[in-house]
Coordinates of C-alpha atoms in Angstrom, one line a residue:
Chain A
M169 CA 59.6 39.0 28.5
R170 CA 60.3 36.7 31.3
A171 CA 56.7 36.2 32.1
S172 CA 55.9 35.4 28.4
T173 CA 58.9 33.0 28.2
R174 CA 57.5 31.2 31.3
I175 CA 54.1 31.0 29.7
I176 CA 55.5 29.5 26.5
A177 CA 57.7 27.1 28.5
G178 CA 54.5 26.2 30.4
I179 CA 52.6 25.6 27.2
V180 CA 55.4 23.5 25.8
A181 CA 55.6 21.4 29.0
A182 CA 51.8 20.9 29.0
V183 CA 51.9 19.8 25.3
L184 CA 54.8 17.5 26.0
I185 CA 53.0 16.0 29.0
A186 CA 49.8 15.6 27.1
A187 CA 51.7 14.0 24.2
A188 CA 53.4 11.6 26.7
V189 CA 50.1 10.8 28.3
A190 CA 48.5 10.2 24.8
A191 CA 51.5 8.1 23.8
F192 CA 51.3 6.1 27.0
A193 CA 47.6 5.5 26.4
I194 CA 48.3 4.3 22.9
V195 CA 51.2 2.1 23.9
W196 CA 50.5 0.9 27.4
R197 CA 48.2 -2.1 28.0
P198 CA 47.7 -3.6 31.5
A199 CA 48.5 -7.2 32.2
I200 CA 45.4 -9.3 32.9
A201 CA 45.7 -11.4 36.0
G202 CA 46.7 -15.0 35.4
I203 CA 44.3 -17.7 36.4
D204 CA 44.7 -21.3 37.4
P205 CA 44.5 -23.4 34.3
P206 CA 40.8 -24.3 34.0
D207 CA 39.8 -27.9 34.2
P208 CA 39.1 -29.2 30.7
Q209 CA 36.0 -30.9 32.0
S210 CA 34.6 -27.5 32.9
F211 CA 34.0 -26.7 29.2
D212 CA 30.8 -27.7 27.5
A213 CA 31.5 -30.5 24.9
A214 CA 29.3 -28.9 22.2
L215 CA 31.2 -25.6 22.7
V216 CA 34.5 -27.4 22.3
K217 CA 33.3 -29.0 19.1
R218 CA 32.3 -25.7 17.7
G219 CA 35.6 -24.3 18.7
R220 CA 37.3 -27.1 16.8
D221 CA 35.5 -26.3 13.6
L222 CA 36.2 -22.6 14.0
A223 CA 39.9 -23.3 14.6
A224 CA 39.9 -25.3 11.4
I225 CA 38.2 -22.4 9.5
G226 CA 40.8 -20.0 11.1
N227 CA 43.5 -22.4 9.8
C228 CA 45.2 -21.9 13.3
S229 CA 47.2 -25.1 13.0
D230 CA 49.0 -23.9 9.8
C231 CA 51.1 -21.4 11.8
H232 CA 50.8 -22.8 15.3
T233 CA 51.6 -26.4 14.4
P234 CA 54.9 -26.7 12.4
R235 CA 55.4 -29.9 10.5
G236 CA 56.1 -32.8 12.7
A237 CA 55.6 -30.7 15.9
K238 CA 53.0 -31.2 18.6
N239 CA 49.6 -29.7 17.9
F240 CA 49.4 -25.9 18.6
A241 CA 52.8 -25.8 20.4
G242 CA 54.1 -23.1 18.0
G243 CA 57.6 -22.4 16.9
L244 CA 57.0 -21.9 13.2
P245 CA 59.4 -19.3 11.7
V246 CA 57.4 -16.8 9.7
P247 CA 59.8 -14.8 7.4
T248 CA 58.7 -11.2 6.9
P249 CA 60.4 -8.2 5.2
F250 CA 61.2 -7.0 8.7
G251 CA 62.8 -10.2 10.1
T252 CA 61.6 -13.6 11.3
I253 CA 58.7 -14.0 13.7
F254 CA 58.0 -17.3 15.5
S255 CA 54.5 -18.5 16.2
T256 CA 53.6 -19.0 19.8
N257 CA 52.5 -21.9 21.9
I258 CA 48.7 -21.8 22.2
T259 CA 48.3 -25.0 24.1
P260 CA 47.1 -24.6 27.7
D261 CA 50.5 -25.1 29.2
P262 CA 50.6 -22.7 32.2
E263 CA 54.3 -21.8 31.8
T264 CA 54.9 -21.7 28.0
G265 CA 51.4 -21.6 26.6
I266 CA 48.1 -19.9 27.3
G267 CA 47.2 -22.0 30.4
R268 CA 47.0 -18.9 32.7
W269 CA 44.9 -16.9 30.2
S270 CA 41.4 -16.0 31.1
E271 CA 38.8 -15.8 28.4
A272 CA 39.0 -12.0 28.6
A273 CA 42.7 -12.2 28.0
F274 CA 42.2 -14.5 25.0
R275 CA 39.5 -12.2 23.6
R276 CA 41.7 -9.2 24.0
A277 CA 44.5 -10.9 22.0
M278 CA 42.0 -11.7 19.3
R279 CA 40.5 -8.2 19.2
S280 CA 43.5 -6.0 19.7
G281 CA 46.6 -8.1 19.4
V282 CA 47.8 -7.8 23.0
N283 CA 49.0 -10.8 25.1
R284 CA 48.0 -11.5 28.7
E285 CA 51.1 -9.7 30.0
G286 CA 50.1 -6.6 28.1
Q287 CA 52.7 -6.8 25.3
H288 CA 51.7 -5.8 21.8
L289 CA 51.7 -8.8 19.4
Y290 CA 53.0 -8.6 15.9
P291 CA 50.4 -8.5 13.2
T292 CA 51.7 -11.8 11.7
F293 CA 49.0 -12.9 14.1
P294 CA 46.1 -11.6 11.9
Y295 CA 44.1 -9.8 14.6
D296 CA 43.4 -7.2 12.0
H297 CA 40.9 -9.8 10.8
F298 CA 40.0 -11.3 14.1
T299 CA 38.5 -8.0 15.3
N300 CA 35.5 -9.3 13.4
V301 CA 35.2 -12.6 15.4
S302 CA 32.1 -12.5 17.7
D303 CA 32.3 -13.0 21.4
E304 CA 30.5 -16.3 21.2
D305 CA 33.0 -17.6 18.6
D306 CA 36.0 -16.4 20.7
R307 CA 34.5 -18.3 23.6
A308 CA 34.3 -21.5 21.6
L309 CA 37.8 -21.1 20.3
Y310 CA 39.0 -20.5 23.8
A311 CA 37.2 -23.6 25.0
F312 CA 38.7 -25.7 22.2
L313 CA 42.3 -24.5 22.9
M314 CA 42.0 -24.8 26.7
T315 CA 41.0 -28.5 26.3
R316 CA 44.0 -29.4 24.1
Q317 CA 46.9 -31.4 25.4
P318 CA 49.2 -28.9 27.2
V319 CA 52.7 -28.9 25.6
R320 CA 55.7 -27.4 27.3
A321 CA 57.5 -25.5 24.5
A322 CA 59.0 -22.2 25.3
P323 CA 58.4 -19.6 22.5
R324 CA 61.4 -18.9 20.3
E325 CA 62.9 -15.4 20.3
N326 CA 61.9 -13.3 17.2
Q327 CA 64.7 -12.2 15.0
L328 CA 63.9 -8.6 14.1
S329 CA 66.1 -5.6 13.4
F330 CA 65.7 -2.2 15.0
P331 CA 63.2 -0.5 15.1
F332 CA 60.9 -3.5 14.4
N333 CA 62.1 -5.4 17.5
Q334 CA 60.5 -2.7 19.6
R335 CA 57.0 -3.7 20.5
L336 CA 56.2 0.1 20.9
A337 CA 56.4 0.2 17.1
I338 CA 53.4 -2.2 16.9
A339 CA 51.3 0.3 18.8
G340 CA 52.1 2.9 16.1
W341 CA 51.2 0.3 13.4
K342 CA 47.9 -0.4 15.1
L343 CA 47.1 3.3 15.3
L344 CA 47.7 3.5 11.5
F345 CA 46.1 0.3 10.3
L346 CA 44.0 -1.5 12.9
R347 CA 40.3 -0.9 12.7
H348 CA 38.4 -1.9 15.8
D349 CA 35.0 -2.1 14.4
T350 CA 33.5 -5.6 14.2
Y351 CA 31.7 -7.1 11.2
R352 CA 28.2 -5.8 10.6
P353 CA 25.8 -7.8 8.4
D354 CA 24.6 -6.3 5.2
P355 CA 20.8 -6.5 5.3
R356 CA 20.6 -6.3 1.5
Q357 CA 22.4 -9.7 1.2
S358 CA 21.3 -13.2 2.1
A359 CA 22.0 -14.8 5.4
E360 CA 24.4 -17.2 3.6
W361 CA 26.3 -14.3 2.0
N362 CA 26.6 -12.6 5.4
R363 CA 27.8 -15.8 7.1
G364 CA 30.5 -16.1 4.3
A365 CA 31.5 -12.4 4.7
Y366 CA 31.8 -12.8 8.5
L367 CA 34.1 -15.8 8.0
V368 CA 36.2 -14.6 5.1
E369 CA 36.8 -11.1 6.5
G370 CA 37.2 -12.4 10.0
L371 CA 38.4 -15.8 11.3
A372 CA 39.3 -17.3 7.9
H373 CA 41.5 -14.2 7.2
C374 CA 41.7 -14.9 3.5
G375 CA 43.0 -11.4 2.8
A376 CA 46.1 -12.1 4.9
C377 CA 47.5 -13.9 1.9
H378 CA 45.3 -12.8 -1.0
T379 CA 45.6 -9.1 -0.4
P380 CA 48.9 -7.4 -1.2
R381 CA 50.7 -5.6 1.7
N382 CA 52.2 -2.1 1.9
A383 CA 55.7 -1.1 2.9
L384 CA 54.7 -1.4 6.6
G385 CA 53.2 -4.9 6.1
A386 CA 49.6 -3.9 6.3
E387 CA 47.0 -5.1 3.8
R388 CA 46.4 -2.4 1.1
V389 CA 42.7 -1.5 1.5
S390 CA 42.5 -0.2 -2.0
A391 CA 43.8 -3.5 -3.5
R392 CA 41.6 -5.9 -1.5
F393 CA 42.1 -9.5 -2.7
A394 CA 44.3 -8.4 -5.6
G395 CA 46.8 -11.2 -4.9
G396 CA 49.6 -11.4 -2.4
D397 CA 52.6 -13.4 -1.2
V398 CA 52.9 -16.3 1.1
D399 CA 56.1 -18.2 1.8
D400 CA 57.6 -18.8 -1.7
W401 CA 54.2 -18.9 -3.4
H402 CA 51.9 -16.4 -5.0
A403 CA 48.3 -16.2 -3.5
Y404 CA 46.3 -15.5 -6.6
A405 CA 44.1 -12.5 -7.1
I406 CA 40.5 -13.5 -6.1
N407 CA 38.8 -10.2 -7.0
E408 CA 37.9 -9.1 -10.6
Q409 CA 41.7 -9.2 -11.4
S410 CA 41.7 -13.0 -11.2
R411 CA 43.7 -14.5 -14.1
S412 CA 41.7 -17.7 -13.9
P413 CA 40.9 -18.6 -17.5
V414 CA 37.4 -19.7 -16.5
P415 CA 35.6 -17.4 -14.0
W416 CA 35.0 -18.8 -10.6
T417 CA 31.5 -19.6 -9.5
A418 CA 30.2 -20.4 -6.0
D419 CA 29.8 -24.0 -6.9
A420 CA 33.4 -24.3 -8.2
L421 CA 34.8 -22.6 -5.2
F422 CA 32.8 -24.9 -2.9
T423 CA 34.3 -28.0 -4.6
Y424 CA 37.8 -26.5 -4.7
L425 CA 37.7 -25.5 -1.0
R426 CA 36.3 -28.8 0.1
E427 CA 38.2 -31.3 -2.1
G428 CA 41.3 -29.4 -3.0
W429 CA 40.8 -29.5 -6.7
H430 CA 38.3 -28.5 -9.4
P431 CA 38.2 -29.7 -13.0
D432 CA 38.0 -26.2 -14.4
H433 CA 40.8 -24.8 -12.2
G434 CA 43.2 -27.5 -11.1
T435 CA 44.6 -28.3 -7.7
A436 CA 45.1 -26.4 -4.4
R437 CA 48.7 -27.0 -3.4
G438 CA 51.3 -25.0 -1.6
P439 CA 50.0 -23.1 1.5
M440 CA 46.4 -23.5 0.2
A441 CA 46.6 -27.2 0.7
K442 CA 46.5 -26.8 4.4
V443 CA 43.5 -24.4 4.2
V444 CA 41.6 -26.9 2.1
S445 CA 42.5 -29.8 4.4
N446 CA 41.1 -27.9 7.3
L447 CA 38.0 -26.8 5.4
S448 CA 37.3 -30.4 4.4
S449 CA 36.5 -31.2 8.0
V450 CA 34.1 -28.3 8.9
P451 CA 30.3 -28.1 8.3
A452 CA 29.6 -27.9 4.6
S453 CA 27.2 -25.0 5.2
D454 CA 30.2 -22.8 6.3
V455 CA 32.3 -23.7 3.3
R456 CA 29.3 -23.0 1.1
A457 CA 28.9 -19.6 2.7
I458 CA 32.6 -18.8 2.2
A459 CA 32.2 -19.9 -1.5
V460 CA 29.1 -17.7 -2.0
Y461 CA 30.7 -14.6 -0.5
T462 CA 34.0 -15.2 -2.3
A463 CA 32.3 -15.6 -5.7
S464 CA 30.5 -12.3 -5.2
V465 CA 33.9 -10.6 -4.3
S466 CA 35.4 -11.9 -7.5
G467 CA 32.7 -10.2 -9.4
T468 CA 32.0 -10.3 -13.1
P469 CA 35.2 -11.3 -15.0
T470 CA 36.8 -8.7 -17.2
S471 CA 36.2 -9.5 -20.8
G472 CA 38.6 -11.6 -22.9
R473 CA 39.6 -14.0 -20.2
T474 CA 38.3 -17.0 -22.1
G475 CA 40.2 -17.0 -25.3
P476 CA 38.6 -18.4 -28.5
S477 CA 39.8 -21.8 -29.6
E478 CA 41.3 -20.8 -32.9
D479 CA 43.6 -18.4 -31.1
A480 CA 44.6 -21.3 -28.9
L481 CA 45.5 -23.4 -31.9
A482 CA 47.5 -20.6 -33.5
R483 CA 49.3 -20.0 -30.1
A484 CA 50.2 -23.7 -29.9
K485 CA 51.7 -23.7 -33.3
K486 CA 53.7 -20.6 -32.8
A487 CA 54.9 -21.7 -29.4
S488 CA 56.2 -25.0 -30.8
Q489 CA 58.1 -23.2 -33.6
T490 CA 59.7 -20.6 -31.5
N491 CA 60.6 -22.9 -28.6
P492 CA 61.2 -26.5 -29.8
V493 CA 63.0 -27.6 -26.6
G494 CA 60.1 -26.5 -24.5
A495 CA 57.7 -28.2 -26.9
S496 CA 59.6 -31.5 -26.7
I497 CA 59.7 -31.4 -22.9
Y498 CA 56.0 -30.7 -22.8
T499 CA 55.2 -33.5 -25.2
A500 CA 57.0 -36.2 -23.2
A501 CA 56.8 -34.9 -19.7
C502 CA 53.4 -33.1 -19.5
A503 CA 51.0 -34.0 -22.3
S504 CA 50.6 -37.7 -21.2
C505 CA 48.7 -36.6 -18.2
H506 CA 47.5 -33.1 -19.1
E507 CA 46.1 -34.1 -22.5
G508 CA 45.2 -37.6 -21.4
G509 CA 41.5 -36.8 -21.0
R510 CA 41.6 -38.4 -17.6
P511 CA 39.6 -36.3 -15.2
L512 CA 41.0 -34.7 -12.1
P513 CA 42.3 -35.5 -9.5
Y514 CA 44.3 -38.4 -11.0
G515 CA 44.6 -36.9 -14.5
G516 CA 46.1 -33.4 -15.1
V517 CA 44.1 -30.3 -15.5
D518 CA 43.7 -28.9 -19.1
L519 CA 46.6 -26.4 -18.9
G520 CA 44.5 -23.8 -20.8
L521 CA 42.5 -23.6 -17.5
S522 CA 45.6 -23.2 -15.3
T523 CA 45.7 -20.0 -13.3
A524 CA 49.4 -20.7 -12.5
I525 CA 50.2 -20.3 -16.2
S526 CA 48.2 -17.1 -16.8
S527 CA 49.2 -15.5 -13.5
P528 CA 51.6 -12.5 -13.5
D529 CA 53.8 -14.4 -11.0
P530 CA 55.5 -17.6 -12.1
R531 CA 56.5 -18.9 -8.7
N532 CA 53.7 -21.4 -8.2
L533 CA 54.3 -23.0 -11.6
A534 CA 58.0 -23.3 -10.9
N535 CA 57.3 -24.8 -7.5
I536 CA 54.9 -27.4 -8.9
V537 CA 57.1 -28.4 -11.9
L538 CA 60.2 -28.9 -9.7
S539 CA 58.5 -30.5 -6.7
G540 CA 55.4 -32.2 -8.2
I541 CA 52.4 -32.9 -6.1
D542 CA 52.7 -35.7 -3.6
A543 CA 49.7 -37.9 -3.3
V544 CA 48.1 -37.5 0.2
E545 CA 47.8 -40.8 2.1
G546 CA 44.2 -41.9 2.5
E547 CA 42.7 -39.2 0.3
R548 CA 41.5 -39.0 -3.3
S549 CA 44.2 -36.5 -4.0
P550 CA 45.9 -35.2 -7.1
I551 CA 49.4 -36.5 -8.0
M552 CA 52.2 -35.3 -10.2
P553 CA 55.8 -36.2 -10.4
G554 CA 58.4 -33.5 -9.7
F555 CA 61.0 -32.8 -12.3
A556 CA 63.8 -31.3 -10.2
A557 CA 66.0 -34.4 -10.8
S558 CA 65.6 -34.5 -14.5
M559 CA 65.7 -30.9 -15.7
N560 CA 68.2 -28.1 -15.1
D561 CA 67.1 -24.5 -14.7
D562 CA 67.5 -23.7 -18.4
Q563 CA 65.3 -26.6 -19.3
V564 CA 62.6 -25.7 -16.8
S565 CA 62.8 -22.2 -18.1
A566 CA 62.3 -23.4 -21.7
L567 CA 59.3 -25.4 -20.5
L568 CA 57.7 -22.6 -18.5
N569 CA 58.2 -20.2 -21.4
Y570 CA 56.5 -22.7 -23.7
L571 CA 53.6 -23.2 -21.3
R572 CA 53.1 -19.5 -21.0
A573 CA 53.2 -18.9 -24.7
R574 CA 50.9 -21.8 -25.6
F575 CA 48.4 -21.7 -22.8
S576 CA 47.9 -18.1 -21.9
D577 CA 47.5 -14.8 -23.8
Q578 CA 49.8 -13.1 -21.4
S579 CA 53.3 -11.7 -22.2
A580 CA 56.4 -13.7 -21.3
W581 CA 57.6 -13.7 -17.7
T582 CA 60.7 -11.7 -16.9
D583 CA 63.4 -12.9 -14.5
L584 CA 62.2 -16.5 -15.0
K585 CA 65.6 -18.0 -14.4
K586 CA 66.0 -16.3 -11.0
T587 CA 62.5 -17.5 -10.0
I588 CA 63.4 -21.1 -10.9
A589 CA 66.7 -21.0 -9.1
E590 CA 65.0 -19.7 -6.0
A591 CA 62.3 -22.3 -6.3
R592 CA 64.9 -25.1 -6.6
R593 CA 66.8 -23.7 -3.6
T594 CA 63.7 -23.6 -1.4
Q595 CA 61.8 -26.6 -2.5
T596 CA 64.1 -29.4 -3.3
V597 CA 65.6 -29.5 0.2
F598 CA 62.1 -29.7 1.5
L599 CA 61.3 -32.5 -0.9
Q600 CA 64.3 -34.7 -0.4
T601 CA 64.7 -34.7 3.3
S602 CA 61.2 -34.7 4.7
P603 CA 58.3 -37.1 4.2
A604 CA 55.5 -35.8 2.1
P605 CA 53.4 -33.0 3.5
R606 CA 50.3 -34.4 5.3
N607 CA 46.9 -32.8 5.1
A608 CA 47.0 -32.8 8.8
P609 CA 43.6 -32.1 10.3
A610 CA 43.3 -29.6 13.2
D611 CA 42.7 -32.5 15.5
P612 CA 43.6 -36.0 14.0
Q613 CA 41.3 -37.7 16.5
Q614 CA 38.2 -35.9 15.3
R615 CA 38.7 -36.0 11.5
E616 CA 35.4 -36.0 9.7
K617 CA 35.1 -36.4 6.0
P618 CA 31.9 -35.9 4.2
Chain B
M212 CA 70.9 -39.2 -34.5
M213 CA 72.0 -38.4 -31.0
T214 CA 74.6 -39.9 -28.7
L215 CA 73.2 -41.5 -25.5
K216 CA 75.5 -42.7 -22.8
V217 CA 74.1 -45.7 -21.0
N218 CA 75.9 -47.8 -18.4
G219 CA 79.3 -46.4 -19.5
R220 CA 78.8 -47.0 -23.2
E221 CA 77.9 -44.5 -26.0
H222 CA 75.0 -45.4 -28.2
Q223 CA 74.0 -43.7 -31.4
V224 CA 70.2 -43.6 -31.3
D225 CA 67.7 -42.4 -33.9
A226 CA 65.0 -40.8 -31.8
E227 CA 62.9 -37.7 -31.7
A228 CA 63.7 -35.0 -29.2
D229 CA 60.4 -35.7 -27.5
T230 CA 60.7 -39.5 -27.3
P231 CA 60.7 -40.7 -23.7
L232 CA 64.0 -42.3 -22.5
L233 CA 62.1 -45.4 -21.5
Y234 CA 61.1 -46.2 -25.1
V235 CA 64.7 -45.8 -26.3
L236 CA 66.1 -48.0 -23.5
R237 CA 63.6 -50.8 -24.1
D238 CA 62.9 -50.6 -27.9
D239 CA 66.2 -49.5 -29.3
L240 CA 68.8 -50.6 -26.8
K241 CA 66.9 -53.7 -25.6
L242 CA 67.6 -52.8 -22.0
N243 CA 64.4 -54.2 -20.5
A244 CA 65.0 -53.8 -16.8
A245 CA 63.2 -50.5 -16.6
K246 CA 59.5 -51.3 -16.9
Y247 CA 56.6 -49.5 -18.5
G248 CA 54.0 -49.2 -15.8
C249 CA 51.6 -46.3 -16.0
G250 CA 53.5 -44.1 -18.5
L251 CA 52.4 -41.1 -16.4
G252 CA 55.3 -40.8 -13.9
Q253 CA 53.0 -42.1 -11.2
C254 CA 54.1 -45.6 -10.4
G255 CA 57.9 -45.6 -10.4
S256 CA 58.6 -48.8 -12.3
C257 CA 60.5 -47.0 -15.1
T258 CA 63.0 -45.4 -12.7
V259 CA 66.6 -45.2 -13.9
I260 CA 69.6 -43.1 -12.7
V261 CA 70.7 -40.0 -14.6
D262 CA 73.8 -38.3 -13.4
G263 CA 73.4 -39.8 -9.9
K264 CA 69.7 -38.9 -9.5
A265 CA 66.7 -41.2 -9.8
V266 CA 64.4 -40.1 -12.6
L267 CA 61.2 -41.5 -14.1
S268 CA 62.3 -42.4 -17.6
C269 CA 58.8 -42.5 -19.0
V270 CA 58.5 -38.7 -18.6
V271 CA 62.1 -37.8 -19.5
P272 CA 62.4 -36.8 -23.2
M273 CA 65.6 -37.4 -25.1
V274 CA 66.2 -33.7 -25.4
L275 CA 67.1 -33.6 -21.7
L276 CA 69.8 -36.2 -21.9
E277 CA 72.5 -34.6 -23.9
G278 CA 75.9 -35.1 -22.2
K279 CA 74.3 -37.0 -19.3
Q280 CA 75.1 -40.5 -17.9
V281 CA 72.2 -42.9 -17.8
T282 CA 72.5 -46.0 -15.5
T283 CA 70.0 -48.8 -15.7
L284 CA 69.7 -51.9 -13.5
E285 CA 71.8 -53.8 -16.2
G286 CA 74.6 -51.4 -15.4
L287 CA 74.8 -52.2 -11.7
G288 CA 75.5 -56.0 -11.9
T289 CA 75.1 -59.2 -13.8
I290 CA 73.4 -62.5 -12.9
A291 CA 76.9 -64.0 -12.2
E292 CA 78.0 -60.9 -10.3
P293 CA 75.0 -59.1 -8.8
A294 CA 75.5 -55.6 -7.3
P295 CA 75.0 -55.2 -3.6
I296 CA 71.5 -53.8 -4.1
Q297 CA 70.6 -56.8 -6.3
R298 CA 72.1 -59.3 -3.9
A299 CA 70.2 -57.7 -1.0
F300 CA 66.9 -57.9 -2.8
M301 CA 67.5 -61.5 -3.6
E302 CA 68.6 -62.4 -0.1
E303 CA 65.6 -60.8 1.4
Q304 CA 63.3 -62.3 -1.3
A305 CA 61.9 -58.8 -1.8
A306 CA 60.3 -59.5 -5.1
Q307 CA 56.9 -61.2 -5.6
C308 CA 55.8 -60.5 -9.1
G309 CA 58.9 -58.3 -9.5
Y310 CA 57.5 -55.7 -11.8
C311 CA 58.2 -52.7 -9.6
I312 CA 61.5 -54.0 -8.2
P313 CA 63.9 -52.6 -10.9
G314 CA 62.5 -49.2 -10.2
M315 CA 62.7 -49.7 -6.5
M316 CA 66.3 -50.8 -6.7
M317 CA 67.3 -47.9 -8.9
R318 CA 65.9 -45.3 -6.5
A319 CA 67.3 -47.1 -3.5
Q320 CA 70.7 -47.2 -5.3
A321 CA 70.6 -43.5 -5.9
L322 CA 69.7 -43.0 -2.3
L323 CA 72.5 -45.1 -1.0
Q324 CA 75.0 -43.3 -3.3
K325 CA 74.3 -40.1 -1.5
N326 CA 73.4 -41.4 2.0
S327 CA 75.2 -44.7 2.9
K328 CA 73.2 -45.2 6.1
P329 CA 69.7 -44.1 5.5
T330 CA 67.1 -44.4 8.3
D331 CA 63.9 -46.3 7.9
E332 CA 62.1 -43.0 7.7
Q333 CA 64.4 -41.8 4.9
I334 CA 64.0 -45.0 2.9
R335 CA 60.2 -44.8 3.2
A336 CA 60.1 -41.2 2.2
E337 CA 62.5 -41.8 -0.8
L338 CA 60.6 -44.8 -2.1
E339 CA 57.2 -43.1 -1.7
P340 CA 56.7 -42.5 -5.5
H341 CA 56.9 -46.3 -6.1
L342 CA 53.9 -48.5 -6.1
C343 CA 54.0 -52.2 -5.3
R344 CA 50.8 -54.1 -5.5
C345 CA 52.1 -57.4 -4.2
G346 CA 52.7 -55.9 -0.8
T347 CA 56.4 -56.8 -0.2
H348 CA 57.1 -53.4 1.2
M349 CA 58.5 -54.7 4.5
R350 CA 60.9 -56.9 2.6
I351 CA 61.9 -54.1 0.3
L352 CA 62.7 -51.9 3.4
R353 CA 64.9 -54.7 4.8
A354 CA 66.6 -55.2 1.5
V355 CA 67.6 -51.6 1.3
H356 CA 69.0 -51.7 4.8
R357 CA 70.8 -54.9 3.8
A358 CA 72.2 -53.3 0.7
A359 CA 73.5 -50.5 2.8
R360 CA 75.4 -53.0 5.0
L361 CA 76.7 -54.9 1.9
M362 CA 78.0 -51.7 0.3
D363 CA 79.7 -50.8 3.5
T364 CA 81.6 -54.1 3.6
A365 CA 82.0 -54.6 -0.2
D366 CA 85.5 -53.8 -1.4
V367 CA 84.6 -53.3 -5.1
S368 CA 81.1 -52.2 -6.1
P369 CA 80.1 -52.7 -9.7
A370 CA 77.7 -49.8 -9.1
A371 CA 80.5 -47.3 -9.6
N372 CA 80.5 -48.3 -13.2
G373 CA 78.8 -45.7 -15.3
S374 CA 77.1 -43.8 -12.5
A375 CA 78.2 -40.3 -11.9
R376 CA 78.4 -39.2 -8.3

């Protein structure tokens, strides 16, 4: 009896030790020795330039350069269902940035989400996509960042509740959701398609917004590109579930991603504006590759997405009869531009082509109606007045219901009033106290327009 | 027929629900300060104040105005007794052709009603929807600052008439 008890105790102890060792192996990451910040002159200029373009494709500045802040100095609050996470300083400041990071430390952060000190990073930093970035591209990104102006800006403390404030938890998350394999080209596809796939699935991390997330904040593999959330906006489905009334083509995507608007689809605003602004400054061939790959992802449209015109006329009549207030607002406030026949970007898109109106989520439409679209200085950009000052929530609701009934074949939105109130709360403050958002390039000195 | 309150007076107007406010102001009430510029809400020259907020009257249908107080430039002051904002624009000679100026003044007025000492940045941001092709922007900026000072020292402001806070 005693001997067998001892054996069992021994086995239990061995299992516990093995489990502890395994857990330690999963959780623990060594620090990588700090280096003296490298001399910016030591980097090859062509490599830095390539890094600049890659950083623009990666949209790094969107999170790492908050509005009005110094380039790449971090501090943007990113709200998540688990609490608020602040972006970090990725300038080469030795104390508060990544000045002491070796290239190996930078690559480890990109590949496995671990900082130089060995701490696990929250997946708000989309390393689940950056695993796909090649060594050469990581080297170029490193060269670009290490040659930026160092900014002394201490990282802000994340505001997360237990257990999410434990970085151990991230190791568990990685075990469940992080795939370490890098992108492998598909030999059956063209070089351009493969280049696009490499960028979209990797550095450009399109799925971070356009793929819905599960309860633990990981992208749902089974619903790839089926539409997701970003800030107070909906990132539309870009797979076959797209509600775009006219199917996207590679050409349309190229124009949209490059210019920020397309006559068949409307304008890129909200968080997508920054993406487009960044993409307007990188080699056209890369944007073309992204467009080619994305068009293939969106596949063949499901039937019935382009409604016959007699249906449209019947819908218009019915919508006006059932919702005269919405119809009156539309006539005076919307039709003058949207039915003016003036082409984009200065005229309004034919609302029958609007994805915002046919989308299952009304947030983007509410945001745009309330805030409008500010013209961007120095650019041939779309413009629309906001209506927050002239319409109350009931009136906006009447308008949105009218637009939905007239310009889509979808059922009415539910909870519209709540969405509008929320859009007013979050957007009007932003509108009235700050200057208009700028399409800030990744590096204002090096802006290149086609 | 609907009742429209403009500059403290009630008017019975015969207009469709989808008629833009600007048309009623100019054509029916003969209040011609608000100007027709683009008709698309893109230039700002039609700006008036509704319940304390600057709105583009060319894209505001009558259906939105029930129970609201509209203030036009005529409601702020007269030639004999200009309001601080009007005095300031005259004293700074901020108008050249003058077409955009009523709209500029109305949005500046709405700004000063909620922020009596705006910074240069705030004025620039607020007036951004307004186009001026003559290029008197620097004078307009100075005029808004001057109006802020005038309002600060003025004992009675005619602007209070008809404009909700």
